[in-house]
GROMACS .gro file of C-alpha atoms in nm:
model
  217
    1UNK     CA    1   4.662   0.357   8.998
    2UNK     CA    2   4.331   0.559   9.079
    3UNK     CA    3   4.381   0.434   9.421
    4UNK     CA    4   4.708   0.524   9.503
    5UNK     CA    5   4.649   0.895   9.322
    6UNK     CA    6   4.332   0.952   9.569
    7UNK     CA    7   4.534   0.846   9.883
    8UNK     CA    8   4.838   1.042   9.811
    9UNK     CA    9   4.551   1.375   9.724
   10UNK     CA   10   4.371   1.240  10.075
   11UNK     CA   11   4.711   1.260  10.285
   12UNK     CA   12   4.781   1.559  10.131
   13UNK     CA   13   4.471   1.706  10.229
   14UNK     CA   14   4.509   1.600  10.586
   15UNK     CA   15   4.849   1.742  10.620
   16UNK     CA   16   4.708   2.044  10.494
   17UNK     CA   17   4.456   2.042  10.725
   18UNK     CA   18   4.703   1.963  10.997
   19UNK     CA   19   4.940   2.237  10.917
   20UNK     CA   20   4.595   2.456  10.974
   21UNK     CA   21   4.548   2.383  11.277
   22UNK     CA   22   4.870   2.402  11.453
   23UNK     CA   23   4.843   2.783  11.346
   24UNK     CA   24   5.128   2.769  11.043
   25UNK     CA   25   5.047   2.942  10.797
   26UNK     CA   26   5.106   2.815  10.424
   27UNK     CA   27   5.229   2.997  10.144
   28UNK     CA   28   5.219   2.870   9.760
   29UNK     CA   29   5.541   3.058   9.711
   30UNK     CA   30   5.876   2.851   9.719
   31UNK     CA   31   6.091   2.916  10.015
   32UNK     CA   32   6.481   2.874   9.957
   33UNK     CA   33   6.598   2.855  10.326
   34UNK     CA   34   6.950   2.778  10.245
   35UNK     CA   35   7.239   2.667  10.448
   36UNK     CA   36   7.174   2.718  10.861
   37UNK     CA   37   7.428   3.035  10.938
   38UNK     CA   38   7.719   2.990  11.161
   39UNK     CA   39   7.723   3.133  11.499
   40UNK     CA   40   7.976   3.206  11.739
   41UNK     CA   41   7.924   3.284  12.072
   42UNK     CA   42   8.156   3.611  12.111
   43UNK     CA   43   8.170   3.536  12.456
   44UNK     CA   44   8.492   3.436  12.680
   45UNK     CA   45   8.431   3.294  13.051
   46UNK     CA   46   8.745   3.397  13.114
   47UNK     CA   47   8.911   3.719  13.223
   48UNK     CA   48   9.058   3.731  12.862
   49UNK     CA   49   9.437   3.723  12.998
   50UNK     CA   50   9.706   3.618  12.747
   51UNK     CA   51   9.985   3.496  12.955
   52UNK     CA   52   9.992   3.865  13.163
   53UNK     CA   53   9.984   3.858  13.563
   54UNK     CA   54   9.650   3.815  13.718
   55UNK     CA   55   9.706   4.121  13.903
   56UNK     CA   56   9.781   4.352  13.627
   57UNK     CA   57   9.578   4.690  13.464
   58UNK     CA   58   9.195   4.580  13.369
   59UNK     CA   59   9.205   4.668  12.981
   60UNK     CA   60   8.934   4.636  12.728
   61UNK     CA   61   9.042   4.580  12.351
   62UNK     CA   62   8.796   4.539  12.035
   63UNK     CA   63   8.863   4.236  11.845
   64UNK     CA   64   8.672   4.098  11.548
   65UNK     CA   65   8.413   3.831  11.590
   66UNK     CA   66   8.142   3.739  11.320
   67UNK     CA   67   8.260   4.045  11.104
   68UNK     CA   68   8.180   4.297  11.347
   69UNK     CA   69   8.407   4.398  11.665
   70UNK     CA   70   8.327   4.312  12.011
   71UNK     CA   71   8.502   4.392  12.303
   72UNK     CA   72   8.716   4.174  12.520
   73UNK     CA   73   8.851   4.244  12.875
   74UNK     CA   74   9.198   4.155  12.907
   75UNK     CA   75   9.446   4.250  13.194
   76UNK     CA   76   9.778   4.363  13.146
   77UNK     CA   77  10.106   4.339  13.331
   78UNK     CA   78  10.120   4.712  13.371
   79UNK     CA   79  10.107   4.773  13.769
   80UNK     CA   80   9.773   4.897  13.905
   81UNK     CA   81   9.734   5.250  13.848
   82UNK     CA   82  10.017   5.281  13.603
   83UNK     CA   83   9.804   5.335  13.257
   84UNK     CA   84   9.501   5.610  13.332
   85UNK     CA   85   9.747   5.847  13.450
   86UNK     CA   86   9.928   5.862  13.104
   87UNK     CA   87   9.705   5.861  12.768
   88UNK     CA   88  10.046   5.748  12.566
   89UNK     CA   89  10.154   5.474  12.794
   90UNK     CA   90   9.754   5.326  12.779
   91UNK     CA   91   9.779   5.336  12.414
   92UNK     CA   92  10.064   5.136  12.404
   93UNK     CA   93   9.920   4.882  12.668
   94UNK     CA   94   9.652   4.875  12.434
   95UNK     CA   95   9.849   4.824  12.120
   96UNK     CA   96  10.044   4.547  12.296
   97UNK     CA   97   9.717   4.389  12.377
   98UNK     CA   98   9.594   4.373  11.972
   99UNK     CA   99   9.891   4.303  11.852
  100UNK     CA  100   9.873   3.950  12.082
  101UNK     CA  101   9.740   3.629  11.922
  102UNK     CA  102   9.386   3.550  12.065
  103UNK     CA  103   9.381   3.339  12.379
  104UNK     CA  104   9.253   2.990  12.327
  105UNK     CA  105   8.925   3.042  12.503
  106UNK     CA  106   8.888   3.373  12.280
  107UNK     CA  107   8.964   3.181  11.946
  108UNK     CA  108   8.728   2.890  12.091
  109UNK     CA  109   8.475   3.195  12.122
  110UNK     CA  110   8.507   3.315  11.744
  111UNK     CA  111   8.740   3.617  11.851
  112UNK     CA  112   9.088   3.723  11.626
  113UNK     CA  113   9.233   4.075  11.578
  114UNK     CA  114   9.326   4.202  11.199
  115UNK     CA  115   9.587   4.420  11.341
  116UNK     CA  116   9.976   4.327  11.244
  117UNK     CA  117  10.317   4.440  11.365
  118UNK     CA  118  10.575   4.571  11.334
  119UNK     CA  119  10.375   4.858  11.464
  120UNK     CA  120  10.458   5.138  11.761
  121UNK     CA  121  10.296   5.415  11.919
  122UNK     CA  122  10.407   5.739  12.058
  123UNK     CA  123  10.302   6.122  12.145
  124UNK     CA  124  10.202   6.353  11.907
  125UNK     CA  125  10.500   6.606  11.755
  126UNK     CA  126  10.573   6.950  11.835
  127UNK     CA  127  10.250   7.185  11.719
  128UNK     CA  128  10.004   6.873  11.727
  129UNK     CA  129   9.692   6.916  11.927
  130UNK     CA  130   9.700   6.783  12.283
  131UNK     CA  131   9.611   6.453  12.302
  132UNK     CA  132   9.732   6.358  11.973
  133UNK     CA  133   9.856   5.968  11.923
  134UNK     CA  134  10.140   5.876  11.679
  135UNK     CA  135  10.165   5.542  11.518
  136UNK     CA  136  10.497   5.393  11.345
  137UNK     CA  137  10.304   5.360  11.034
  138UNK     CA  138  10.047   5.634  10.840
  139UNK     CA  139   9.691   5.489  11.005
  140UNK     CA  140   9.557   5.485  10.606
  141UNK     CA  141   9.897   5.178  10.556
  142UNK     CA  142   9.653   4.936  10.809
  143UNK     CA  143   9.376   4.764  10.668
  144UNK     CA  144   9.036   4.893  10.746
  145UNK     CA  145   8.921   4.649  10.969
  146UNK     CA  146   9.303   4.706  11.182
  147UNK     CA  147   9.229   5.027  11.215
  148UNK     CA  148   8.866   4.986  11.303
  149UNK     CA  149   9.048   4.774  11.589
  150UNK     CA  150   9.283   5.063  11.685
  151UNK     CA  151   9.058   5.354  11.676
  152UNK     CA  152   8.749   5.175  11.877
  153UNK     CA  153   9.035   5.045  12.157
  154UNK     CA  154   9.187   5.379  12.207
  155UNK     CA  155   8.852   5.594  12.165
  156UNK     CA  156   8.699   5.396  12.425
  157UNK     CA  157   8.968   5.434  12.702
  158UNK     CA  158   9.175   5.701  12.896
  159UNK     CA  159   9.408   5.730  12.527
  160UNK     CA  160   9.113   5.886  12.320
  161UNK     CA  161   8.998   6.259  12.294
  162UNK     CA  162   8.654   6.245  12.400
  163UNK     CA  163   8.317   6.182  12.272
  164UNK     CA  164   8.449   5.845  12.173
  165UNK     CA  165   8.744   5.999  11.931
  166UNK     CA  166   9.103   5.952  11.908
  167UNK     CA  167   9.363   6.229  11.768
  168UNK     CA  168   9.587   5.992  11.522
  169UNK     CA  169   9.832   6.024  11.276
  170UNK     CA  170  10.147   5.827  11.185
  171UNK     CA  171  10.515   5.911  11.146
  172UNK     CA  172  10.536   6.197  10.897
  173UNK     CA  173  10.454   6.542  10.910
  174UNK     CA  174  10.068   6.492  10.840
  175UNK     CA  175   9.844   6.611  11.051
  176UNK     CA  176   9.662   6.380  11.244
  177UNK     CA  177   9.304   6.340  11.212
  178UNK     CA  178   9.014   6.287  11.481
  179UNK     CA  179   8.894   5.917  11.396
  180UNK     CA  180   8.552   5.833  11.556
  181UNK     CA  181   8.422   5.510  11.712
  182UNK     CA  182   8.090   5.457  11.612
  183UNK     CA  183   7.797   5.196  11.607
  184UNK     CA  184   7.810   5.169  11.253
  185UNK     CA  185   8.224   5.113  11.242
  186UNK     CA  186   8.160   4.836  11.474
  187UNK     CA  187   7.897   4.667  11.268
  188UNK     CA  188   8.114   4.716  10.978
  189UNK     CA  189   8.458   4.745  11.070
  190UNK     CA  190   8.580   4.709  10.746
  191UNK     CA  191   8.442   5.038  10.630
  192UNK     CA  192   8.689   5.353  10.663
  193UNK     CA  193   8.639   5.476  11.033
  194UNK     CA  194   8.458   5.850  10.988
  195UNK     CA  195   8.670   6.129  11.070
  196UNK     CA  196   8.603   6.496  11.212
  197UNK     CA  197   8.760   6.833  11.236
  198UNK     CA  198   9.080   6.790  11.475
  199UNK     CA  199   9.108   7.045  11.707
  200UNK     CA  200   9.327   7.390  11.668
  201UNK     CA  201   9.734   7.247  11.727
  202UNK     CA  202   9.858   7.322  12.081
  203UNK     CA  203  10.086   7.590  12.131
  204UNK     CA  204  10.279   7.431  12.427
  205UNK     CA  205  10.495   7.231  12.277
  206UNK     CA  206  10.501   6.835  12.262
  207UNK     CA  207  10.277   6.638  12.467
  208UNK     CA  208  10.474   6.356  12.653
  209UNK     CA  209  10.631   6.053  12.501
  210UNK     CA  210  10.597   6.273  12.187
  211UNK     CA  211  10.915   6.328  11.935
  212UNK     CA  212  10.947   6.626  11.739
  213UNK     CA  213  10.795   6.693  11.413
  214UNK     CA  214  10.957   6.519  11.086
  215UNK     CA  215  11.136   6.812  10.839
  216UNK     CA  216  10.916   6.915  10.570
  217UNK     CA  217  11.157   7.109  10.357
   0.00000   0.00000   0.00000
């Protein structure tokens, strides 16, 4: 018994020693490691396309991978040239885009989108400020992490208002509200996307692909 205590204390001591030398430090306090986290790549090696013509409009969409968003490039069927010239008709490319189910490389890559139809956008109403977006439902309906999605895509492109903001509101009479894409929102997407001050309501009527404003009496 003595024996087989003083060996067991010996290779102990050796293993010690070992540890020592290889530059590892020890520590006398126990270490709960836990389960080895997941990881997804986030990557496509793809162009991102989901069933639209090679030849179509470069777009870039944010879509949720390992809880934050990411950005994928996509291309639409929209004819070269078609989208930049018309902030309403790029937010609808957009929309179209994160609507779509994830391509099979982009699910292989960890990527799906939290955004759900039925769900439109058009122009602001009559008395909006310029560059103001209009969705089908009121942006506070969508879930946080939807319209995370939405705000980030349209910020980012020719849709937004600058300074990575979009002018949104929904289909009432509401005024829309200046939603910002920041780093934070992207690391957290399913925190409520920080607003700011719109700007003063255009006097020149409707912008295009806008309808007019909803009664409120």
């Amino acid at each position: 018994m003595r024996r087989r205590t003083f060996g067991r204390a010996a290779g102990a001591v050796a293993l010690a020693a070992l540890v020592a030398g290889c530059g590892i430090r020890t520590t006398s306090v126990p270490v709960d490691a836990g389960a080895a986290p997941s990881r997804v790549p986030c990557a496509t090696a793809g162009d991102g396309t989901t069933g639209a013509a090679v030849g179509g409009v470069p777009v870039r969409v944010f879509l949720v991978c390992g809880s934050q968003l990411e950005t994928v490039d996509r291309r639409s069927p929209l004819p070269e040239g078609k989208a930049d010239a018309d902030p309403v008709r790029t937010a609808r490319l957009l929309l179209t885009q994160l609507l779509a189910a994830p391509s099979e490389g982009e699910r292989r890559a960890g990527f799906t989108t939290a955004v759900r139809g039925p769900l439109a956008v058009k122009g602001g109403h009559r008395g909006d400020p310029v560059g103001t977006l209009r969705l089908s439902r009121q942006p506070e309906d969508l879930t946080p992490v939807a319209l995370s999605q939405v705000v980030c895509s349209f910020a980012e492109s020719s849709a937004g208002a600058g300074d990575r903001t979009v002018l949104l509101g929904g289909p009432g009479p509401y005024a829309p509200k200046r939603y910002r894409c920041t780093t934070e929102l992207r690391e957290r997407p399913e925190s409520a996307p920080p607003t700011a001050p719109p700007p003063t309501a255009s006097a020149s009527g409707p912008v295009p692909g806008s309808s007019p404003a909803a009664p409120t009496g």
